[in-house]
PDB file of C-alpha atoms in Angstrom:
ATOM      1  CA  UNK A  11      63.242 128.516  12.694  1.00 37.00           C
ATOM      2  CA  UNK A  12      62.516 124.944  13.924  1.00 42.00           C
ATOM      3  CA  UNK A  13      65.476 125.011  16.117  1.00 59.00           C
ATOM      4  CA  UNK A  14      68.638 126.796  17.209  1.00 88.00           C
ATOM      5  CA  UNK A  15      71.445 125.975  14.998  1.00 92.00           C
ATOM      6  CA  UNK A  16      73.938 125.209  18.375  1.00 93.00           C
ATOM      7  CA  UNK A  17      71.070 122.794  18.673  1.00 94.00           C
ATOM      8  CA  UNK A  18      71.353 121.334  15.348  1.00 95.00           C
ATOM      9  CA  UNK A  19      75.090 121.312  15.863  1.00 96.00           C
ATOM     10  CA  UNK A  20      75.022 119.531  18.988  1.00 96.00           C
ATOM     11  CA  UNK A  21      72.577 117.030  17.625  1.00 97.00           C
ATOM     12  CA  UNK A  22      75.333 116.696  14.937  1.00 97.00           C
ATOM     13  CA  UNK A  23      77.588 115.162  17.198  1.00 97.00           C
ATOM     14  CA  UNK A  24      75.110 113.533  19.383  1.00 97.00           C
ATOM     15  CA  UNK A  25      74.114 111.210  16.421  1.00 97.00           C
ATOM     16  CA  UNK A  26      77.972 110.923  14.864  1.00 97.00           C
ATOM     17  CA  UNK A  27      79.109 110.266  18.849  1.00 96.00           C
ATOM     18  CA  UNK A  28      76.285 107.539  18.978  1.00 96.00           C
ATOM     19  CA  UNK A  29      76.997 106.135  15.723  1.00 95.00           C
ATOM     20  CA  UNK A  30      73.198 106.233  14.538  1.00 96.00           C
ATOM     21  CA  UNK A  31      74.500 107.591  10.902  1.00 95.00           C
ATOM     22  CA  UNK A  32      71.313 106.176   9.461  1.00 95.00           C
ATOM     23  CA  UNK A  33      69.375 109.649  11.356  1.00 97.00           C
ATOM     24  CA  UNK A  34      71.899 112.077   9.729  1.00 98.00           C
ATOM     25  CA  UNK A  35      69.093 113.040   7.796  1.00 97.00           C
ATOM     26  CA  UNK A  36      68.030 114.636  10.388  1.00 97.00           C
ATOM     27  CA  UNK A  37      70.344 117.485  10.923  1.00 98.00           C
ATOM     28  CA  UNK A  38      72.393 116.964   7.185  1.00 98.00           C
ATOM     29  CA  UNK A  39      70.430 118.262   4.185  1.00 98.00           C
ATOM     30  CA  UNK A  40      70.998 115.380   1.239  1.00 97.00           C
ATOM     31  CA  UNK A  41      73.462 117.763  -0.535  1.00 97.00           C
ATOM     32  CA  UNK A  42      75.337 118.322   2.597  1.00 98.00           C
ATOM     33  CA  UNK A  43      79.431 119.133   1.552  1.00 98.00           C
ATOM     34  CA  UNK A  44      81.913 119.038   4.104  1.00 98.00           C
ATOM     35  CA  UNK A  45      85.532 120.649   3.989  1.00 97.00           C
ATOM     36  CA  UNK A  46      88.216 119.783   5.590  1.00 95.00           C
ATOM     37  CA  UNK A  47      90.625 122.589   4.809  1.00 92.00           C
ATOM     38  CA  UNK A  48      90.441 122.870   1.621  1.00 92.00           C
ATOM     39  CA  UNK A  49      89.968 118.984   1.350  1.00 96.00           C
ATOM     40  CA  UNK A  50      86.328 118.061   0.155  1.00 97.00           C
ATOM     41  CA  UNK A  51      85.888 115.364   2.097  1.00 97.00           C
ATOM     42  CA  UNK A  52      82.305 114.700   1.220  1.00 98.00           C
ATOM     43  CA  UNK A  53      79.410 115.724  -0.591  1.00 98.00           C
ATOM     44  CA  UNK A  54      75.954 114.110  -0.073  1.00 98.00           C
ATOM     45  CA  UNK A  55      73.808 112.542   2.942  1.00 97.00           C
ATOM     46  CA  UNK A  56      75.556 108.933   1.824  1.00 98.00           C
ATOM     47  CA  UNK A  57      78.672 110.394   1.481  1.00 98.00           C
ATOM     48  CA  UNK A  58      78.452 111.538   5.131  1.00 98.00           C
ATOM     49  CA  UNK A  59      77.378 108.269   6.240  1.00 97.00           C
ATOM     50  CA  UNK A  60      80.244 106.602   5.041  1.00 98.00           C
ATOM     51  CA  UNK A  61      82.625 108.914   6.027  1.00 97.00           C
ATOM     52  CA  UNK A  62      81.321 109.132   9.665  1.00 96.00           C
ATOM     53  CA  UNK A  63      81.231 105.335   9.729  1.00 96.00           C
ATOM     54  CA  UNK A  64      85.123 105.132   8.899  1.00 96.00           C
ATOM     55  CA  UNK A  65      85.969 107.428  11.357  1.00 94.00           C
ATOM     56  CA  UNK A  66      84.693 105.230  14.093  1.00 92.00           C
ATOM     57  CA  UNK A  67      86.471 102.361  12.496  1.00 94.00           C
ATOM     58  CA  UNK A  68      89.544 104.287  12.339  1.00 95.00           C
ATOM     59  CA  UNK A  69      89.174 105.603  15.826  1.00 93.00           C
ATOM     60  CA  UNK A  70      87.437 103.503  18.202  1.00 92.00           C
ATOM     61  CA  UNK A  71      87.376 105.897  21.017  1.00 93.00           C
ATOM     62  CA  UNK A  72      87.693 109.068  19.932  1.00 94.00           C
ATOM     63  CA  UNK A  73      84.057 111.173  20.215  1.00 95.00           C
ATOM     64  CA  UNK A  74      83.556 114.944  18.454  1.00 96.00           C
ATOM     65  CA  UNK A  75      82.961 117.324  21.317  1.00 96.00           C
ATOM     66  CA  UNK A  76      80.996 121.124  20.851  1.00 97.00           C
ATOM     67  CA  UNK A  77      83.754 123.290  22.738  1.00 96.00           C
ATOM     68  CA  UNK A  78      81.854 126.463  21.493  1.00 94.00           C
ATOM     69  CA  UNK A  79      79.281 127.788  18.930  1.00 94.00           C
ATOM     70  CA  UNK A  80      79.041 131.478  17.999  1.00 89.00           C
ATOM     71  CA  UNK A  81      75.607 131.843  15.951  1.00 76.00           C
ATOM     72  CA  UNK A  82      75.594 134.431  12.857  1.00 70.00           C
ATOM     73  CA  UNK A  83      72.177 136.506  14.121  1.00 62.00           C
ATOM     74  CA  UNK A  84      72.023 139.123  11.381  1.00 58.00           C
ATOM     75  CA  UNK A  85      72.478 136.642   8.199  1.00 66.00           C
ATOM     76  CA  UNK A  86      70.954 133.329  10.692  1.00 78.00           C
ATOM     77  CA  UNK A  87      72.231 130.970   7.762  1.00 90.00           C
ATOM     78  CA  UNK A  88      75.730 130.421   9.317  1.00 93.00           C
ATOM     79  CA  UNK A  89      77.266 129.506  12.912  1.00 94.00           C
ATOM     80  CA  UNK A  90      81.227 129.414  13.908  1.00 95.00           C
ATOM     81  CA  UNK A  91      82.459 126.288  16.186  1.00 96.00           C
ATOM     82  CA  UNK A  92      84.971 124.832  18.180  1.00 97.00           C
ATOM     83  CA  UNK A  93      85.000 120.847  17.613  1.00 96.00           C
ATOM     84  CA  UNK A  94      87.386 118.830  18.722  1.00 96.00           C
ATOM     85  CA  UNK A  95      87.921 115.073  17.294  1.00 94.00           C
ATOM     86  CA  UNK A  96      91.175 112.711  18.843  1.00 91.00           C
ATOM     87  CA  UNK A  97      93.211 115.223  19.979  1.00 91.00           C
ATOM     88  CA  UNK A  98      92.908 117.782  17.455  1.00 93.00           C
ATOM     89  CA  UNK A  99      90.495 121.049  17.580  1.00 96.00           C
ATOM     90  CA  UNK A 100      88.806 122.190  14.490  1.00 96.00           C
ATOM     91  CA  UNK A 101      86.910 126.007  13.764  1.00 97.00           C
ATOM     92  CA  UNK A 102      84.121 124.662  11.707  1.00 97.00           C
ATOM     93  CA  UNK A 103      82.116 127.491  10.125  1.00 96.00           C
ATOM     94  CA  UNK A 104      78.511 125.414   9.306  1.00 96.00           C
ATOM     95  CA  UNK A 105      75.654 127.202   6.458  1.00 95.00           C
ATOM     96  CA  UNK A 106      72.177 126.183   7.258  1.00 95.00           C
ATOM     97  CA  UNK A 107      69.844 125.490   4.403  1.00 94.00           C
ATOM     98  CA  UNK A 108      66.089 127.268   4.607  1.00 92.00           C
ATOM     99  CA  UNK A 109      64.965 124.204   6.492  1.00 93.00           C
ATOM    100  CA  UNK A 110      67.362 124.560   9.436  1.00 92.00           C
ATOM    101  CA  UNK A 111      69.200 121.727   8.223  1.00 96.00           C
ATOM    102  CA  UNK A 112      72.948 121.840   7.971  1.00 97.00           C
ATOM    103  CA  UNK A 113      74.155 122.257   4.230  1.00 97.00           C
ATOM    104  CA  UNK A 114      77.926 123.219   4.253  1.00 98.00           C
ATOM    105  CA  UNK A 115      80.373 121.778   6.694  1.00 98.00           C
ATOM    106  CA  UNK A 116      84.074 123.887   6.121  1.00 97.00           C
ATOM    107  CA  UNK A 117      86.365 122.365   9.203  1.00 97.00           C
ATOM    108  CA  UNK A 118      89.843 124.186   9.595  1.00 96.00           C
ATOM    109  CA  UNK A 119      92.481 122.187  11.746  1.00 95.00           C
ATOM    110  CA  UNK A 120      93.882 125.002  14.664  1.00 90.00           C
ATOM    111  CA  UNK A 121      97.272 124.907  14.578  1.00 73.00           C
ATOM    112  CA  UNK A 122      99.130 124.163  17.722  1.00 63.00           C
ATOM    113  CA  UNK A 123     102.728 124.330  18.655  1.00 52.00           C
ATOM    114  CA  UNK A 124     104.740 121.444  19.590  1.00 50.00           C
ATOM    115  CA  UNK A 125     104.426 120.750  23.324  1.00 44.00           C
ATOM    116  CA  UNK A 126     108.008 120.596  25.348  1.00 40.00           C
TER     117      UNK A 126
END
């Protein structure tokens, strides 16, 4: 395995925090999917590009932070993390392709209740 996938994860957001969405293809594999609930919010490299690009139109400021990554070690094609993205917090579940590369992207918003 070329790399660690917390690594590849943190490299993720590195790039998307950096806005160099033109090196995606470094971490993304080309048929990358990402879902956002149960929202399919993209599903190829371009795709990605695009989406990540709006995103920092749309919010400026706001940078995706790794709060924690649980790796999968017996099946090594998954990892479990905590993202968070302008004020909100995500469990992400990612799937690695054979290359290390991530392939599937399935984000779930936490709920949280209303502060007083």
């Amino acid at each position: 395995m070329p790399s660690s996938h917390k690594h590849t994860i943190e490299q993720l957001t590195e790039l998307i925090n950096a806005r160099h969405v033109n090196h995606l293809d470094k971490v993304l594999a080309d048929n990358v999917k990402k879902i956002d609930n149960t929202k399919t919010i993209f599903t190829n490299l371009q795709e990605a590009r695009e989406y990540y690009s709006m995103e920092h139109e749309a919010n400026p400021k706001a940078e995706w932070k790794v709060i924690h990554v649980q790796e999968d070690n017996q099946n090594n094609d998954t990892a479990k993390a905590t993202i968070t993205f302008n004020n909100h917090t995500y469990n992400t579940e990612y799937t690695f392709d054979s290359n290390g590369k991530i392939q599937t992207i399935h984000a779930n918003l936490e709920q949280h209740e209303h502060e007083q």
